[in-house]
Short mmCIF file of C-alpha atoms in Angstrom, two decimals:
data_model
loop_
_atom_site.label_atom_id
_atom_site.label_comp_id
_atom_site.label_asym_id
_atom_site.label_seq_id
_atom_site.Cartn_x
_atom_site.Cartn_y
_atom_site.Cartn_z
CA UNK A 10 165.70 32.31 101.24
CA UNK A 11 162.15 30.18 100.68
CA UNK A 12 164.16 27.56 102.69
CA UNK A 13 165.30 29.56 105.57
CA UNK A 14 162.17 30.75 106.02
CA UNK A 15 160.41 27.30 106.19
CA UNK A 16 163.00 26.32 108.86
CA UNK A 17 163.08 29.41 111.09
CA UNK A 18 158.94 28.59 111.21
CA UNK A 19 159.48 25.07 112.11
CA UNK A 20 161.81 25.82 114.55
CA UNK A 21 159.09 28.26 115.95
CA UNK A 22 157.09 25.83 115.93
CA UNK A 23 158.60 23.12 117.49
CA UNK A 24 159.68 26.05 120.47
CA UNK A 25 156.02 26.73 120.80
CA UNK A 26 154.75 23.27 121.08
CA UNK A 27 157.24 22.89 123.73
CA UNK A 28 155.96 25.98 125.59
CA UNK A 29 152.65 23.95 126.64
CA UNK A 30 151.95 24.65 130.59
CA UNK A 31 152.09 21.65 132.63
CA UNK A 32 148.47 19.98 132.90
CA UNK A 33 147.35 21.17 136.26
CA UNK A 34 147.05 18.15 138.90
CA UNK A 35 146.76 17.27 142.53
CA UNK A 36 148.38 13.77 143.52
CA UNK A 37 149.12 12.19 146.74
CA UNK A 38 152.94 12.00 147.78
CA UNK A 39 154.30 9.02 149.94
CA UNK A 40 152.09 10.04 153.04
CA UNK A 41 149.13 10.03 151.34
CA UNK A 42 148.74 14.01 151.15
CA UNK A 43 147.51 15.99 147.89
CA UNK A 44 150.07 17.97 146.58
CA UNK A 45 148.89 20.28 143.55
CA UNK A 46 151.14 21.74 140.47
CA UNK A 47 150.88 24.82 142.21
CA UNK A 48 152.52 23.85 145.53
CA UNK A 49 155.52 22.42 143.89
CA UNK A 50 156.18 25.77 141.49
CA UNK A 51 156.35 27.85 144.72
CA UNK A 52 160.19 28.40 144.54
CA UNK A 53 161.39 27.98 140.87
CA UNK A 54 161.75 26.19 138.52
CA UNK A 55 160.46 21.83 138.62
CA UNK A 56 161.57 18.63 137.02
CA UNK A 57 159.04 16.55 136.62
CA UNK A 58 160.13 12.76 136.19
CA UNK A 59 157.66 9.71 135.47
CA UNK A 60 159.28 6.52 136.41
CA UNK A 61 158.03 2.96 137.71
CA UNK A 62 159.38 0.39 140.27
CA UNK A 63 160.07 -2.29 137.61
CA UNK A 64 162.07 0.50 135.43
CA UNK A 65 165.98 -0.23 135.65
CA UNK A 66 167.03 3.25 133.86
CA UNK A 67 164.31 5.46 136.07
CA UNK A 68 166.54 4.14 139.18
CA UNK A 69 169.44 4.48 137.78
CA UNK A 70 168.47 8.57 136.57
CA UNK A 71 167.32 8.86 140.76
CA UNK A 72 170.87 9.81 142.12
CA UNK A 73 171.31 12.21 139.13
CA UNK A 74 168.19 13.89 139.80
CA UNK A 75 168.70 13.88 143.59
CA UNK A 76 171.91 15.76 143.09
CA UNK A 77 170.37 18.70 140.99
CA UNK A 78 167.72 18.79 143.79
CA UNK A 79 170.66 19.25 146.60
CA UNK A 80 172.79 21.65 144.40
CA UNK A 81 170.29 23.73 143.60
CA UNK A 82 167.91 25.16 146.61
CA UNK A 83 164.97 26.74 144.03
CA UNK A 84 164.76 23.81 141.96
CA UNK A 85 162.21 21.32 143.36
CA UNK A 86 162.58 17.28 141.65
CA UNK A 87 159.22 15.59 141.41
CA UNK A 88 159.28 11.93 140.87
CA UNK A 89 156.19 10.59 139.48
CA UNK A 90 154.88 7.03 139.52
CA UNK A 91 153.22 5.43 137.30
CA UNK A 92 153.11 1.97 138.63
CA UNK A 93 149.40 0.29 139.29
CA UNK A 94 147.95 1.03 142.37
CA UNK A 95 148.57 -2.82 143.45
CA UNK A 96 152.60 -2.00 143.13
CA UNK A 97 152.40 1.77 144.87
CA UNK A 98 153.71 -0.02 148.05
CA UNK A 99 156.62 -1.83 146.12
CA UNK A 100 157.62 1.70 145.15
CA UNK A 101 157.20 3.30 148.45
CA UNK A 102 159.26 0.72 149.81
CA UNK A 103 162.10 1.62 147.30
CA UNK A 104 161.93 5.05 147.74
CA UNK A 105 161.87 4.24 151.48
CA UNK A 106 165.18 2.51 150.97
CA UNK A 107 167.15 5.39 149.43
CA UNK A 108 167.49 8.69 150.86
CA UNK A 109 166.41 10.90 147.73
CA UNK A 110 165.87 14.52 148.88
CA UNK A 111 162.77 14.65 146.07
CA UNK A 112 159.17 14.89 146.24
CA UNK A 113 157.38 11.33 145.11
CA UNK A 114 154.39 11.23 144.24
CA UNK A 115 151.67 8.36 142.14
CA UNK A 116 149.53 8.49 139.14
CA UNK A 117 148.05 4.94 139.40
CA UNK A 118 145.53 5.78 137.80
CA UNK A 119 147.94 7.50 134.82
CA UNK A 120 145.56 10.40 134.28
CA UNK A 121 148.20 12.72 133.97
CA UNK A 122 150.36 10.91 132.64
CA UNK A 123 148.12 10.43 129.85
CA UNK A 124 147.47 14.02 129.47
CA UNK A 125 151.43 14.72 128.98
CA UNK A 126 151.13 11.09 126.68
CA UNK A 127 153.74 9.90 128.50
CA UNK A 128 154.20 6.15 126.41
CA UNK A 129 157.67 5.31 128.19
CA UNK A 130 159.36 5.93 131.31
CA UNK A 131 161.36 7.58 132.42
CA UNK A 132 160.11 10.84 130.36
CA UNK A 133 161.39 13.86 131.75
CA UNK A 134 159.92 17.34 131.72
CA UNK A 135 161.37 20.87 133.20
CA UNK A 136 158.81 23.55 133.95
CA UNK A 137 159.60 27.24 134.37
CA UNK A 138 158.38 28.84 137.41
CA UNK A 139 155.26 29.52 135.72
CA UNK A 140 154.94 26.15 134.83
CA UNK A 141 155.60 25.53 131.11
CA UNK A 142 157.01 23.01 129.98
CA UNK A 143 160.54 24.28 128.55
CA UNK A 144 162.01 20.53 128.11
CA UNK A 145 161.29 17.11 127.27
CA UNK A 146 163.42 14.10 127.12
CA UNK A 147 162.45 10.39 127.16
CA UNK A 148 164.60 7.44 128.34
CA UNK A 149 167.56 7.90 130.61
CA UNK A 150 171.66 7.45 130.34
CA UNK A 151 174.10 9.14 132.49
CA UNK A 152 174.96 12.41 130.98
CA UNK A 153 171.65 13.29 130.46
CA UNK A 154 171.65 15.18 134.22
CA UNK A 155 174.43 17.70 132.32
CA UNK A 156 171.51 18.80 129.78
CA UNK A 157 169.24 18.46 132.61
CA UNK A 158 171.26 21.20 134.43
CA UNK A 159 171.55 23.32 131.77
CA UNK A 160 168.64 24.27 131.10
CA UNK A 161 167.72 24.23 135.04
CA UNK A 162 170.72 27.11 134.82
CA UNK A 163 169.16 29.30 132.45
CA UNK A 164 165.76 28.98 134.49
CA UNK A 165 167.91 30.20 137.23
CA UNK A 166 169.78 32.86 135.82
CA UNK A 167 173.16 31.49 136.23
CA UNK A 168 175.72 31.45 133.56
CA UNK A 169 175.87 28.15 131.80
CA UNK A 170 178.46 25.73 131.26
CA UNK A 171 179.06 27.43 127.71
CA UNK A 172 178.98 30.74 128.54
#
């Protein structure tokens, strides 16, 4: 009984540290305008996805995140940069290139980024619609998009794959 009760409080626990809000933060998106945390949680729920130009499994997760943004019309997909400013242009220019249906914006400066201590790209987070953080995942290999979605579902009140 001692036992369960020590794991039932770290698994409280670990939910709790996981319900963190999002640091609040204004950054400017590929035209150079200030978009705020608030401004993106206007219509549900967010994914929230640091990545850099030199960063072969952040491109690769793009076309999986791209598709959640188009199947889903309240979920907004927020693609983060963390390259130096001297690179922003390299990935503008590869955003450019593709034809992502996502928000970009850039953290040169890695101020948020260091608030969420993001080490590693790509690092992944889904906010609720109030802004906490509900999920984190670091890295990126196909099939990750289906646990993505999943909890994207429950933010959305649709049944999940398991139910």
């Amino acid at each position: 009984m001692k036992r369960l009760i020590i794991i039932v409080s770290i698994m409280l626990f670990a939910t709790l540290l996981l319900a963190d809000p999002m640091p609040d933060f204004k950054l400017q998106d590929m035209n150079n305008k200030d978009l705020s945390l608030a401004e993106l949680l206007n219509k549900g729920p967010v994914i929230v996805d640091f990545w850099a130009s030199w960063c072969n499994p952040c491109k690769t997760s793009m076309p999986y995140l791209n598709d959640l943004a188009l199947k889903y019309d309240s979920l907004t997909v927020v693609m983060i940069s963390v390259d130096a400013a001297k690179d922003i242009t390299k990935a503008k220019n590869y955003l450019k290139s593709k034809d992502f249906k996502f928000t970009a914006l850039f953290d040169s400066d890695k101020a948020l980024s260091k608030k969420l201590n993001v080490s590693s790209v790509p690092h992944t987070f889904i906010l609720d619609k109030t802004g906490e953080i509900i999920y984190s995942h670091i890295g990126f290999e196909p099939g990750a998009e289906i646990e993505y979605e999943h909890y994207i579902r429950q933010q959305l009140n649709l049944p999940t794959e398991a139910e």
